[in-house]
């Protein structure tokens, strides 16, 4: 089968891009798979960042470029048996079979006559979490399928854990001026812990960002002065794995302080970095919103927090009570195994065959 895969955010190489590129890797074993993108180095960058096997995947013309007219796109789409399209809220018209993937609740989609017509050409819709599915199904009146993201391959080696708190995420500003992943809130929480007497513990904030996000980067860097906080930028997945292996605790805050009823897209849509940290034995302490609630069972394999006091109290408990940390860490590792790459590949192959 000849398959084209399109993701409009390939210039950022975040979690959604790894999802789509992992689909490409899985399907390329038995199909002719192309990434529809015009930048020639995107696969090289993706291999370096995500450590994916993309040797059987090739680049082809981006038929969804704004430079391609609708008649041209329709004609070129006929060259494919199937196109898998990551939606930014849009639904394309193509002449091949079509699978749409939604990574987040696209609340701005309108179910008008044109959208209904476009949906007639869509074979399947897949979502990355039950959280995303609940909004997409209601908005489009469909019954989408959940395909949870795959975790990267992380060796659960005997690397000695450090008193290290880690957070990993894309850096970007919301209209409010806050960062989407709330890195600044986590920095302030850690600083408060230090001011209250926390010793011999450091906080690492791993971020990926684009040139336009330089302002956001400077904003969080300015908050770290005189505290044991390190900002690491655009590092490879191999380097992130090293941090996962050392980290005792994993923090996540996306969605905190937001009205998730009116802006559900501001919650974490799933939270693959949380699962990867769990696989490496870090105890997740995450904000209770969005897809994180599908991963962490609070008190069993991690903790859910709702305010800064919760976050600090749960973190102190894990830093001070080694026996309890070991128990939760073990359960976190077990839970992470529900999201393996093998499971992901098996499911996406089943989806394209049905």
Short mmCIF file of C-alpha atoms in Angstrom, two decimals:
data_model
loop_
_atom_site.label_atom_id
_atom_site.label_comp_id
_atom_site.label_asym_id
_atom_site.label_seq_id
_atom_site.Cartn_x
_atom_site.Cartn_y
_atom_site.Cartn_z
CA UNK A 1 0.00 0.00 0.00
CA UNK A 2 1.27 3.49 -0.84
CA UNK A 3 0.77 5.74 2.20
CA UNK A 4 1.33 9.47 2.62
CA UNK A 5 1.61 10.97 6.12
CA UNK A 6 1.18 14.68 6.82
CA UNK A 7 1.82 16.67 10.01
CA UNK A 8 1.71 20.49 9.83
CA UNK A 9 3.98 20.84 12.87
CA UNK A 10 7.04 18.94 11.64
CA UNK A 11 9.16 22.04 12.09
CA UNK A 12 8.78 21.71 15.88
CA UNK A 13 9.34 17.95 16.41
CA UNK A 14 7.29 17.64 19.58
CA UNK A 15 5.26 14.75 20.96
CA UNK A 16 2.68 14.89 18.17
CA UNK A 17 5.41 14.64 15.57
CA UNK A 18 6.92 11.61 17.22
CA UNK A 19 3.43 10.05 17.17
CA UNK A 20 3.08 10.59 13.41
CA UNK A 21 6.66 9.59 12.63
CA UNK A 22 6.25 6.42 14.71
CA UNK A 23 3.22 5.61 12.55
CA UNK A 24 5.49 6.06 9.54
CA UNK A 25 8.13 3.79 11.06
CA UNK A 26 5.60 1.08 11.92
CA UNK A 27 3.85 1.08 8.55
CA UNK A 28 7.05 1.32 6.48
CA UNK A 29 7.92 -2.29 7.31
CA UNK A 30 5.20 -3.56 4.95
CA UNK A 31 4.16 -0.51 2.94
CA UNK A 32 5.55 2.28 0.75
CA UNK A 33 5.46 5.23 3.17
CA UNK A 34 6.20 8.90 2.47
CA UNK A 35 6.25 11.93 4.73
CA UNK A 36 4.62 14.83 2.88
CA UNK A 37 7.02 17.68 3.66
CA UNK A 38 9.31 19.96 1.69
CA UNK A 39 12.24 20.42 4.07
CA UNK A 40 14.91 17.90 3.11
CA UNK A 41 16.47 17.52 6.58
CA UNK A 42 13.33 16.74 8.57
CA UNK A 43 13.91 12.97 8.68
CA UNK A 44 17.53 13.39 9.74
CA UNK A 45 16.45 15.71 12.56
CA UNK A 46 13.68 13.33 13.60
CA UNK A 47 16.03 10.34 13.77
CA UNK A 48 18.42 12.34 15.95
CA UNK A 49 15.68 13.67 18.22
CA UNK A 50 13.48 10.57 18.57
CA UNK A 51 15.81 7.66 17.78
CA UNK A 52 13.26 6.24 15.33
CA UNK A 53 13.88 3.73 12.54
CA UNK A 54 12.96 5.75 9.45
CA UNK A 55 15.31 4.13 6.93
CA UNK A 56 12.37 2.85 4.84
CA UNK A 57 10.50 6.18 4.95
CA UNK A 58 11.02 8.77 2.25
CA UNK A 59 10.12 12.40 1.73
CA UNK A 60 7.62 13.40 -0.93
CA UNK A 61 6.15 16.68 -2.07
CA UNK A 62 3.93 18.35 0.51
CA UNK A 63 0.64 18.35 -1.33
CA UNK A 64 -0.95 20.30 1.54
CA UNK A 65 1.33 23.29 1.06
CA UNK A 66 -0.48 26.60 0.52
CA UNK A 67 1.37 26.78 -2.80
CA UNK A 68 -0.56 23.76 -4.10
CA UNK A 69 -3.99 24.51 -5.56
CA UNK A 70 -6.99 22.34 -4.72
CA UNK A 71 -7.13 20.77 -8.23
CA UNK A 72 -3.41 19.96 -8.00
CA UNK A 73 -3.84 18.45 -4.52
CA UNK A 74 -6.75 16.30 -5.67
CA UNK A 75 -4.74 15.05 -8.63
CA UNK A 76 -1.62 14.33 -6.57
CA UNK A 77 -3.60 12.67 -3.77
CA UNK A 78 -4.71 9.99 -6.23
CA UNK A 79 -1.12 8.72 -6.21
CA UNK A 80 -1.72 7.37 -2.69
CA UNK A 81 -3.87 4.52 -1.47
CA UNK A 82 -4.11 6.14 1.96
CA UNK A 83 -3.26 9.50 3.53
CA UNK A 84 -2.92 9.89 7.30
CA UNK A 85 -3.42 13.55 8.21
CA UNK A 86 -2.72 15.20 11.57
CA UNK A 87 -5.40 17.86 11.86
CA UNK A 88 -4.83 21.37 13.18
CA UNK A 89 -8.62 21.67 13.09
CA UNK A 90 -8.83 21.42 9.32
CA UNK A 91 -10.14 18.49 7.28
CA UNK A 92 -8.72 18.16 3.76
CA UNK A 93 -10.43 17.02 0.61
CA UNK A 94 -8.45 14.27 -1.13
CA UNK A 95 -9.20 11.46 -3.55
CA UNK A 96 -7.35 8.75 -1.60
CA UNK A 97 -8.59 6.93 1.48
CA UNK A 98 -8.16 9.24 4.47
CA UNK A 99 -7.50 8.84 8.17
CA UNK A 100 -7.62 11.99 10.33
CA UNK A 101 -5.71 12.17 13.59
CA UNK A 102 -6.62 14.68 16.31
CA UNK A 103 -4.04 15.46 18.99
CA UNK A 104 -6.16 17.96 20.90
CA UNK A 105 -9.78 19.17 21.33
CA UNK A 106 -10.20 21.47 18.32
CA UNK A 107 -13.05 23.48 19.81
CA UNK A 108 -13.10 25.97 16.92
CA UNK A 109 -14.28 23.40 14.36
CA UNK A 110 -17.79 24.15 13.12
CA UNK A 111 -20.01 21.27 12.01
CA UNK A 112 -21.41 23.14 9.03
CA UNK A 113 -22.45 21.83 5.61
CA UNK A 114 -18.88 21.95 4.26
CA UNK A 115 -17.46 20.08 7.25
CA UNK A 116 -20.16 17.41 6.95
CA UNK A 117 -19.29 17.01 3.27
CA UNK A 118 -15.59 16.67 4.06
CA UNK A 119 -16.33 14.06 6.74
CA UNK A 120 -17.97 11.90 4.08
CA UNK A 121 -14.50 11.39 2.59
CA UNK A 122 -12.92 10.45 5.95
CA UNK A 123 -12.51 6.73 6.51
CA UNK A 124 -11.48 6.83 10.17
CA UNK A 125 -10.72 9.34 12.91
CA UNK A 126 -8.17 8.50 15.60
CA UNK A 127 -7.42 10.42 18.80
CA UNK A 128 -4.50 10.24 21.19
CA UNK A 129 -6.59 9.98 24.38
CA UNK A 130 -10.11 9.53 25.71
CA UNK A 131 -9.90 13.18 26.73
CA UNK A 132 -9.39 14.32 23.12
CA UNK A 133 -11.93 11.78 21.85
CA UNK A 134 -14.68 13.09 24.14
CA UNK A 135 -14.48 16.56 22.57
CA UNK A 136 -13.94 15.49 18.95
CA UNK A 137 -16.83 13.00 19.03
CA UNK A 138 -19.19 15.57 20.50
CA UNK A 139 -18.07 18.31 18.11
CA UNK A 140 -18.17 16.25 14.90
CA UNK A 141 -20.81 13.68 15.94
CA UNK A 142 -18.49 10.79 15.19
CA UNK A 143 -17.20 7.71 17.02
CA UNK A 144 -13.43 8.05 16.85
CA UNK A 145 -10.91 5.47 18.01
CA UNK A 146 -8.31 6.07 20.71
CA UNK A 147 -4.75 5.14 19.79
CA UNK A 148 -2.54 6.00 22.74
CA UNK A 149 0.93 7.33 21.87
CA UNK A 150 3.92 5.00 22.13
CA UNK A 151 6.70 5.48 24.65
CA UNK A 152 10.25 5.67 23.40
CA UNK A 153 12.68 2.87 24.16
CA UNK A 154 14.21 3.62 27.54
CA UNK A 155 16.50 1.16 29.27
CA UNK A 156 15.53 0.78 32.91
CA UNK A 157 19.18 0.44 33.85
CA UNK A 158 20.80 0.50 37.25
CA UNK A 159 21.66 4.19 36.96
CA UNK A 160 21.56 5.59 40.48
CA UNK A 161 18.65 7.92 41.01
CA UNK A 162 19.48 11.44 42.11
CA UNK A 163 17.47 13.99 44.04
CA UNK A 164 16.50 15.36 40.66
CA UNK A 165 13.09 16.72 39.67
CA UNK A 166 12.50 16.80 35.91
CA UNK A 167 9.97 18.32 33.56
CA UNK A 168 10.03 17.92 29.76
CA UNK A 169 7.95 19.83 27.23
CA UNK A 170 7.60 22.12 24.29
CA UNK A 171 7.99 25.80 25.11
CA UNK A 172 5.44 28.25 23.82
CA UNK A 173 3.33 31.14 25.03
CA UNK A 174 -0.46 31.28 25.33
CA UNK A 175 -2.34 34.48 24.55
CA UNK A 176 -2.32 35.17 28.31
CA UNK A 177 1.48 35.33 28.35
CA UNK A 178 1.79 32.10 30.36
CA UNK A 179 3.68 29.15 28.91
CA UNK A 180 1.53 26.26 27.67
CA UNK A 181 3.35 23.68 29.83
CA UNK A 182 3.47 26.10 32.80
CA UNK A 183 7.24 25.83 33.22
CA UNK A 184 7.28 29.16 35.06
CA UNK A 185 4.81 27.87 37.65
CA UNK A 186 6.95 24.81 38.32
CA UNK A 187 10.06 26.96 38.66
CA UNK A 188 8.30 29.14 41.22
CA UNK A 189 7.14 26.05 43.15
CA UNK A 190 10.70 24.69 43.27
CA UNK A 191 12.07 28.05 44.38
CA UNK A 192 9.50 28.12 47.19
CA UNK A 193 10.64 24.65 48.28
CA UNK A 194 14.23 25.86 48.37
CA UNK A 195 13.24 28.94 50.36
CA UNK A 196 11.50 26.63 52.85
CA UNK A 197 14.67 24.63 53.37
CA UNK A 198 14.97 22.07 50.56
CA UNK A 199 18.62 21.01 50.18
CA UNK A 200 20.65 18.80 47.84
CA UNK A 201 17.95 18.68 45.15
CA UNK A 202 18.00 20.19 41.68
CA UNK A 203 15.34 20.89 39.08
CA UNK A 204 15.94 20.35 35.35
CA UNK A 205 13.58 21.94 32.82
CA UNK A 206 14.04 20.33 29.37
CA UNK A 207 12.39 22.37 26.62
CA UNK A 208 12.06 22.23 22.86
CA UNK A 209 11.33 25.50 21.14
CA UNK A 210 11.34 27.38 17.86
CA UNK A 211 12.96 30.71 17.05
CA UNK A 212 9.71 32.57 17.66
CA UNK A 213 9.62 31.20 21.22
CA UNK A 214 12.88 32.91 22.24
CA UNK A 215 10.91 35.39 24.34
CA UNK A 216 9.35 32.56 26.34
CA UNK A 217 12.77 30.97 26.85
CA UNK A 218 14.27 34.18 28.21
CA UNK A 219 11.25 34.56 30.48
CA UNK A 220 11.83 31.26 32.26
CA UNK A 221 15.63 31.63 32.29
CA UNK A 222 15.28 34.91 34.18
CA UNK A 223 13.37 33.08 36.92
CA UNK A 224 16.14 30.60 37.73
CA UNK A 225 18.95 32.88 38.99
CA UNK A 226 20.56 31.80 42.29
CA UNK A 227 18.66 28.50 42.45
CA UNK A 228 19.75 24.94 41.52
CA UNK A 229 17.65 25.01 38.34
CA UNK A 230 18.95 24.09 34.90
CA UNK A 231 17.24 24.88 31.59
CA UNK A 232 18.28 22.49 28.80
CA UNK A 233 17.25 23.36 25.25
CA UNK A 234 16.38 21.24 22.19
CA UNK A 235 18.37 18.21 23.36
CA UNK A 236 18.24 14.79 21.69
CA UNK A 237 15.98 12.00 22.90
CA UNK A 238 19.11 10.13 24.01
CA UNK A 239 19.95 13.04 26.32
CA UNK A 240 16.38 13.20 27.59
CA UNK A 241 16.54 9.45 28.33
CA UNK A 242 19.60 10.10 30.46
CA UNK A 243 17.63 12.64 32.47
CA UNK A 244 14.68 10.27 32.86
CA UNK A 245 17.01 7.61 34.25
CA UNK A 246 18.49 9.97 36.84
CA UNK A 247 15.27 11.73 37.88
CA UNK A 248 13.53 10.65 41.04
CA UNK A 249 10.45 12.78 40.40
CA UNK A 250 8.69 13.99 37.25
CA UNK A 251 6.59 17.17 37.31
CA UNK A 252 3.90 18.25 34.84
CA UNK A 253 1.63 21.29 35.03
CA UNK A 254 -0.12 21.89 31.67
CA UNK A 255 -3.70 23.08 32.21
CA UNK A 256 -3.20 24.50 35.69
CA UNK A 257 -4.95 27.83 36.17
CA UNK A 258 -6.89 27.51 32.91
CA UNK A 259 -10.63 27.24 32.37
CA UNK A 260 -10.58 23.79 30.79
CA UNK A 261 -14.33 23.84 30.21
CA UNK A 262 -14.06 26.68 27.72
CA UNK A 263 -10.46 26.00 26.58
CA UNK A 264 -9.90 22.23 26.88
CA UNK A 265 -7.04 22.40 24.37
CA UNK A 266 -4.94 24.05 27.11
CA UNK A 267 -4.86 20.82 29.13
CA UNK A 268 -2.31 18.11 28.44
CA UNK A 269 -3.90 16.11 25.63
CA UNK A 270 -2.21 12.88 26.72
CA UNK A 271 1.25 13.19 28.31
CA UNK A 272 3.80 10.85 26.72
CA UNK A 273 6.72 12.40 28.61
CA UNK A 274 4.98 11.44 31.84
CA UNK A 275 4.79 7.81 30.72
CA UNK A 276 8.44 7.78 29.62
CA UNK A 277 9.54 9.16 32.97
CA UNK A 278 7.49 6.44 34.68
CA UNK A 279 9.17 3.74 32.60
CA UNK A 280 12.51 5.00 33.90
CA UNK A 281 11.23 4.81 37.47
CA UNK A 282 10.52 8.49 38.12
CA UNK A 283 7.43 9.11 40.24
CA UNK A 284 5.01 11.38 38.32
CA UNK A 285 3.46 14.29 40.20
CA UNK A 286 1.16 15.88 37.64
CA UNK A 287 -1.68 18.38 37.42
CA UNK A 288 -5.09 16.70 37.42
CA UNK A 289 -6.43 17.63 34.03
CA UNK A 290 -6.71 16.29 30.48
CA UNK A 291 -5.04 13.05 29.46
CA UNK A 292 -2.85 12.85 32.58
CA UNK A 293 -5.86 11.41 34.42
CA UNK A 294 -5.79 8.43 32.02
CA UNK A 295 -2.19 7.65 33.00
CA UNK A 296 -1.71 8.29 36.71
CA UNK A 297 -3.73 6.66 39.49
CA UNK A 298 -3.00 9.00 42.38
CA UNK A 299 -1.37 7.32 45.36
CA UNK A 300 -0.80 4.11 43.40
CA UNK A 301 1.65 4.87 40.57
CA UNK A 302 2.09 8.62 41.04
CA UNK A 303 0.24 11.64 42.33
CA UNK A 304 -2.32 14.11 41.00
CA UNK A 305 -2.18 17.70 42.27
CA UNK A 306 -4.63 20.59 42.01
CA UNK A 307 -2.76 23.48 43.64
CA UNK A 308 0.81 24.47 44.46
CA UNK A 309 0.45 23.28 48.07
CA UNK A 310 -0.45 19.76 46.83
CA UNK A 311 2.50 19.74 44.44
CA UNK A 312 4.99 20.75 47.11
CA UNK A 313 3.60 18.41 49.78
CA UNK A 314 3.55 15.36 47.49
CA UNK A 315 7.07 16.12 46.25
CA UNK A 316 8.47 16.52 49.76
CA UNK A 317 6.89 13.22 50.75
CA UNK A 318 8.60 11.40 47.87
CA UNK A 319 11.96 13.04 48.60
CA UNK A 320 11.82 12.20 52.31
CA UNK A 321 10.19 8.74 52.38
CA UNK A 322 12.50 6.42 50.44
CA UNK A 323 10.51 3.24 51.07
CA UNK A 324 7.28 4.85 49.85
CA UNK A 325 9.09 6.31 46.82
CA UNK A 326 10.40 2.84 45.90
CA UNK A 327 6.89 1.37 46.08
CA UNK A 328 5.33 4.10 43.89
CA UNK A 329 8.29 4.01 41.49
CA UNK A 330 7.84 0.27 40.96
CA UNK A 331 4.12 0.73 40.23
CA UNK A 332 4.89 3.60 37.85
CA UNK A 333 7.19 1.32 35.82
CA UNK A 334 4.47 -1.33 35.58
CA UNK A 335 1.85 1.18 34.46
CA UNK A 336 4.12 2.55 31.71
CA UNK A 337 4.24 -0.87 30.04
CA UNK A 338 0.63 -0.38 28.90
CA UNK A 339 1.92 2.15 26.34
CA UNK A 340 4.65 0.28 24.47
CA UNK A 341 5.75 0.84 20.89
CA UNK A 342 4.88 -2.77 19.99
CA UNK A 343 1.30 -2.21 21.13
CA UNK A 344 1.14 1.01 19.08
CA UNK A 345 2.44 -0.64 15.90
CA UNK A 346 0.04 -3.55 16.24
CA UNK A 347 -2.95 -1.22 16.66
CA UNK A 348 -2.11 1.14 13.77
CA UNK A 349 -1.66 -1.83 11.45
CA UNK A 350 -5.08 -3.13 12.52
CA UNK A 351 -6.64 0.30 11.93
CA UNK A 352 -5.42 0.68 8.34
CA UNK A 353 -6.60 -2.84 7.44
CA UNK A 354 -10.18 -2.46 8.68
#
